[in-house]
Structures are given as structure tokens and as C-alpha cells.
PDB file of C-alpha atoms in Angstrom:
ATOM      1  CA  UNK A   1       0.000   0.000   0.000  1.00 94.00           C
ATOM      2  CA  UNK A   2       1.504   3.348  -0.816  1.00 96.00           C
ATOM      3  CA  UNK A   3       0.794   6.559   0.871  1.00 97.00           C
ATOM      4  CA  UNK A   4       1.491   9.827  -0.173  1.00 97.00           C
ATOM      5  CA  UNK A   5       2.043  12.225   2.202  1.00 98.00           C
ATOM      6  CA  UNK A   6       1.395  16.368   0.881  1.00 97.00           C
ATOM      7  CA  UNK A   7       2.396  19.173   2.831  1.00 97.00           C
ATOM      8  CA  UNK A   8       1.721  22.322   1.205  1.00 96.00           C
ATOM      9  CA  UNK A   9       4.289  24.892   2.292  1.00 95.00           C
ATOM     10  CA  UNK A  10       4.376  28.858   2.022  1.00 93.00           C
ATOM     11  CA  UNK A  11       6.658  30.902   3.737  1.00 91.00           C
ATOM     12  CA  UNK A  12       7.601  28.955   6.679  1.00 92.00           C
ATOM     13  CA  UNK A  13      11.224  27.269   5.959  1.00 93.00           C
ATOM     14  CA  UNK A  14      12.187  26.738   9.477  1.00 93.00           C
ATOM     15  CA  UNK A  15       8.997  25.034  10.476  1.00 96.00           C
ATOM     16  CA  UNK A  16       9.288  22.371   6.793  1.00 97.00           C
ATOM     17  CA  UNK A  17      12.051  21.601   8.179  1.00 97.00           C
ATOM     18  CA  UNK A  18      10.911  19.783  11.438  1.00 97.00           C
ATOM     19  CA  UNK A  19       8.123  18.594   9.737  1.00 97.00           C
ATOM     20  CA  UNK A  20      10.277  16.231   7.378  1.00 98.00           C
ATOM     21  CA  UNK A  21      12.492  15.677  10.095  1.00 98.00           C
ATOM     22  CA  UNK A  22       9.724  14.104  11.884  1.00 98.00           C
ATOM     23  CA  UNK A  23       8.416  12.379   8.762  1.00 98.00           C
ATOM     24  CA  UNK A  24      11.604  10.986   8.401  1.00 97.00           C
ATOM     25  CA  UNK A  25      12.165   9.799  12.122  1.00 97.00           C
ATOM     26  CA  UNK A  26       8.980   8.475  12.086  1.00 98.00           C
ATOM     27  CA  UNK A  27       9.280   4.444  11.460  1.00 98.00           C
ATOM     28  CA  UNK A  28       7.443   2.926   8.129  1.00 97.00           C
ATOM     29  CA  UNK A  29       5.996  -0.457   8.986  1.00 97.00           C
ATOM     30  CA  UNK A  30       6.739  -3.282   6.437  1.00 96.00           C
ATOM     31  CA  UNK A  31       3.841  -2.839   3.467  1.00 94.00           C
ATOM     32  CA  UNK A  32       3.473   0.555   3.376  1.00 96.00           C
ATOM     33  CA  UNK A  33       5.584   2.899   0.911  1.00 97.00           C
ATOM     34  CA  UNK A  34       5.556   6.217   2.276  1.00 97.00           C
ATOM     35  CA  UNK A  35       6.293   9.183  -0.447  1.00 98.00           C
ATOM     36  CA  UNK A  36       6.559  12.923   0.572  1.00 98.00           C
ATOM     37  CA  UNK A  37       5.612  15.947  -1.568  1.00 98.00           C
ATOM     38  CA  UNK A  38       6.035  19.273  -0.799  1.00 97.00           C
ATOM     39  CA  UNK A  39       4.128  21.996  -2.487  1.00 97.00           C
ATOM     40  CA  UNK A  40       5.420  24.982  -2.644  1.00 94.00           C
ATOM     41  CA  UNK A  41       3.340  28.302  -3.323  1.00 89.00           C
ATOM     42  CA  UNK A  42       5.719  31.009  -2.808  1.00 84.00           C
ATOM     43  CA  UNK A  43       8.694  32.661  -5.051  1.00 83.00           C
ATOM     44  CA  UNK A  44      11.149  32.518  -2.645  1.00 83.00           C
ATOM     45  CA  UNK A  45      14.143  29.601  -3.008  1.00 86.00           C
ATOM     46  CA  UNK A  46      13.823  28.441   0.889  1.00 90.00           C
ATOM     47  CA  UNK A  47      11.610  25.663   0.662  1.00 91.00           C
ATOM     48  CA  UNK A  48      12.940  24.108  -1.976  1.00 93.00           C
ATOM     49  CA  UNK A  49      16.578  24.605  -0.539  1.00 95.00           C
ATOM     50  CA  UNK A  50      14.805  22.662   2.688  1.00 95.00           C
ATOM     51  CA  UNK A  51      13.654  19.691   0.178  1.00 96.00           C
ATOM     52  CA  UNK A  52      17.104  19.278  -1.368  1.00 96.00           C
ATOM     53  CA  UNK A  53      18.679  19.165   2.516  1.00 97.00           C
ATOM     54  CA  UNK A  54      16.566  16.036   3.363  1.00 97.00           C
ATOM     55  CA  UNK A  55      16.412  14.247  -0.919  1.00 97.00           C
ATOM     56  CA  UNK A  56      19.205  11.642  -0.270  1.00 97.00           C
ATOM     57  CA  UNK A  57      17.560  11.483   3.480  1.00 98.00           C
ATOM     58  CA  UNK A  58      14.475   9.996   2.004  1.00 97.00           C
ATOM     59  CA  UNK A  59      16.312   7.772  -0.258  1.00 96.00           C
ATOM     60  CA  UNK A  60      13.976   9.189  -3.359  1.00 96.00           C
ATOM     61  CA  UNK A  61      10.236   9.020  -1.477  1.00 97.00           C
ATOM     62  CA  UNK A  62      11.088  13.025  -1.559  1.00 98.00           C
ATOM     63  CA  UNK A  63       9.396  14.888  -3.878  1.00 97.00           C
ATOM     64  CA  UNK A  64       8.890  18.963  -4.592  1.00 97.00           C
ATOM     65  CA  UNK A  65       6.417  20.658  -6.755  1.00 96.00           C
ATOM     66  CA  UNK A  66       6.497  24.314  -7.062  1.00 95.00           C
ATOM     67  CA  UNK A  67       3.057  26.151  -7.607  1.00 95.00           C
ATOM     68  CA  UNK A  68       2.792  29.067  -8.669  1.00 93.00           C
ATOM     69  CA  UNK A  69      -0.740  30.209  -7.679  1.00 93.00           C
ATOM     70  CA  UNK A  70      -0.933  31.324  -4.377  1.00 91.00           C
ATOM     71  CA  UNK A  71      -3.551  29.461  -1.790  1.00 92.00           C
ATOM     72  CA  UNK A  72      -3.371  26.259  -0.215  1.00 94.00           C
ATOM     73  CA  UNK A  73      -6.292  24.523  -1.739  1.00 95.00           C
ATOM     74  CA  UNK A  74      -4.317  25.083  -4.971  1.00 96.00           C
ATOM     75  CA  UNK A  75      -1.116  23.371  -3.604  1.00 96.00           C
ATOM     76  CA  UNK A  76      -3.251  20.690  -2.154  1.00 96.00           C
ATOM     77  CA  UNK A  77      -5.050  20.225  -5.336  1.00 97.00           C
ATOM     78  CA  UNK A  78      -1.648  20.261  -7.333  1.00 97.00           C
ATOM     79  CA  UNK A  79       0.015  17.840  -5.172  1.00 97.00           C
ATOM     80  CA  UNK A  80      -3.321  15.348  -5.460  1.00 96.00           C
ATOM     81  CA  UNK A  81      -3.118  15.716  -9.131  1.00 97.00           C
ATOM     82  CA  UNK A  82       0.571  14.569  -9.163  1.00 95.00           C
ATOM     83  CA  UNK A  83       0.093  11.532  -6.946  1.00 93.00           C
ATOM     84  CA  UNK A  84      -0.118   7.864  -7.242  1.00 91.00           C
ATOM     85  CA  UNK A  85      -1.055   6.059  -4.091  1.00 90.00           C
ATOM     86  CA  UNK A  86      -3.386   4.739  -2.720  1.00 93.00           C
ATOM     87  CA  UNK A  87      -3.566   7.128   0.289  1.00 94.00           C
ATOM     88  CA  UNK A  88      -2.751  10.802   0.728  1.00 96.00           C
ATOM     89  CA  UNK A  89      -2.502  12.129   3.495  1.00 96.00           C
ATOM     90  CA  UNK A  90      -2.262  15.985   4.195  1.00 96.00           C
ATOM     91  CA  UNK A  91       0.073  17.818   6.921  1.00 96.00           C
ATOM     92  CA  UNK A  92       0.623  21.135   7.249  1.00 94.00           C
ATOM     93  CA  UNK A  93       4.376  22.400   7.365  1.00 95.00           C
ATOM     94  CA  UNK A  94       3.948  23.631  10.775  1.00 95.00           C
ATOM     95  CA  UNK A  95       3.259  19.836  11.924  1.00 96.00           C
ATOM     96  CA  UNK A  96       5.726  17.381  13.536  1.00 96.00           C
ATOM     97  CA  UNK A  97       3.907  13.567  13.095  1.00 96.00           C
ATOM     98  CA  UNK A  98       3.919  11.365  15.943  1.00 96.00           C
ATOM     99  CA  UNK A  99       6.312   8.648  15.802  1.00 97.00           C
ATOM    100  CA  UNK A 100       3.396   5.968  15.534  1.00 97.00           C
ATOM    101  CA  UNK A 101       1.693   7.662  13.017  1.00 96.00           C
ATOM    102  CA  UNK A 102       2.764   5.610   9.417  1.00 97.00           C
ATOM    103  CA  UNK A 103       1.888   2.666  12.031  1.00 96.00           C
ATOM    104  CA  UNK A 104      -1.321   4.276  12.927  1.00 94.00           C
ATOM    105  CA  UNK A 105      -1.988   5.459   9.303  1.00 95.00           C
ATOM    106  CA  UNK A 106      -1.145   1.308   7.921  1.00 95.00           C
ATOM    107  CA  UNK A 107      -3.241   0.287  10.690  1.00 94.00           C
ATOM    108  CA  UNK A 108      -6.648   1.842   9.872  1.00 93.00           C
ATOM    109  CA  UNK A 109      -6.303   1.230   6.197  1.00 92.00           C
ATOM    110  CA  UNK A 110      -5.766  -2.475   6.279  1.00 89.00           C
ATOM    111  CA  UNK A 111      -9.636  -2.382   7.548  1.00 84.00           C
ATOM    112  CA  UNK A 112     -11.300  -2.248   3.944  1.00 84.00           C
ATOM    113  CA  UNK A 113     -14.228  -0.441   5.058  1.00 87.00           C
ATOM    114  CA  UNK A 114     -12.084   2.857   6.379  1.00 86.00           C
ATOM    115  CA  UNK A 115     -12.272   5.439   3.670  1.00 85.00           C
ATOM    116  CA  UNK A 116     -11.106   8.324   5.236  1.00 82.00           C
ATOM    117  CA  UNK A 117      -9.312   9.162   8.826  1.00 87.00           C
ATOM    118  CA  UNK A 118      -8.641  12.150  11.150  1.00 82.00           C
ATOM    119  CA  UNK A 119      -6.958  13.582  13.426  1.00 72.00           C
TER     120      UNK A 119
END
């Protein structure tokens, strides 16, 4: 099962970074293929700078899309359109995940009637 993991990010360098540090701390259970893409809605360099810090990190589940509309639905939508996994799942770039949470995340899903979680 592969989840894709968005986090649409504008502005906020210093935060992006602790949120894929956490994403990347954060142990993947065996059968699920977690992927990363940040969106990025802004003109200024830093966030991608941020993504090519943690690319060899990630081991190529790291991926960057620049957007140039300005909004977050539009990043969000972007980043859905350029997806291929079974799951997304959206984060903000202020977040830091829990270290359980690919576990939680595999977990839920592997119940074919869950559609859609929260938190």
C-alpha cells in the first residue's frame, strides 16, 4: 500500500524543516511505501533549498512541486493531481507527526471499510 504524504508549504522554511524531520524519524511499517511531496506556493528559493537538505535522506520518497498560484487549496489540489497512491494524506508544514503515526496510518487502512481518517 503506498501513501502519499502532501504538505503544502508557504513561507515557513524553518517550520518544513521539522516537519520532514519528523516524517523521516517516524518508522514505516513493512507494506506501506511512504512518499513525501512538498508543495510549494511562494517565489522565494527556501523551501525548496529545505527539500534538497533532506532528498538523499528519504532515499527518493522526496518529492517537490512548485506552484505558482498562491492558496493552499491550490497546492493541495496540485500535489493530489501529481500523486499515485493509494492514500494521501495531508500535513501542514507547521506539523511534527507522531512517531506511531505511518503505524497508525497502515493500521486503519488495512480495515477495507475505512475510507477516510482524522486527526
Amino acid at each position: 500500500m503506498r501513501l502519499d504524504v502532501l504538505i503544502a508549504s508557504y513561507q515557513r522554511p524553518h517550520l518544513l524543516s521539522r516537519t520532514l524531520e519528523s516524517l523521516l524519524k517516524a518508522p514505516v511499517p513493512a507494506g506501506l511505501d511512504a512518499h513525501v511531496t512538498v508543495i510549494h506556493n511562494d517565489e522565494a528559493r527556501a523551501a525548496h533549498e529545505v527539500v534538497e537538505q533532506f532528498d538523499a535522506a528519504f532515499e527518493g520518497r522526496l518529492h517537490y512541486i512548485h506552484e505558482r498560484r498562491r492558496g493552499k487549496s491550490y497546492a493541495v489540489n496540485t500535489g493530489i493531481h501529481a500523486t499515485s497512491g493509494d492514500l494521501i494524506g495531508l500535513i501542514d508544514d507547521d506539523e511534527e507527526i507522531d512517531r506511531a503515526w505511518y503505524a497508525h496510518v497502515a493500521t486503519a487502512f488495512c480495515d477495507g471499510r475505512v475510507d477516510f481518517i482524522g486527526g
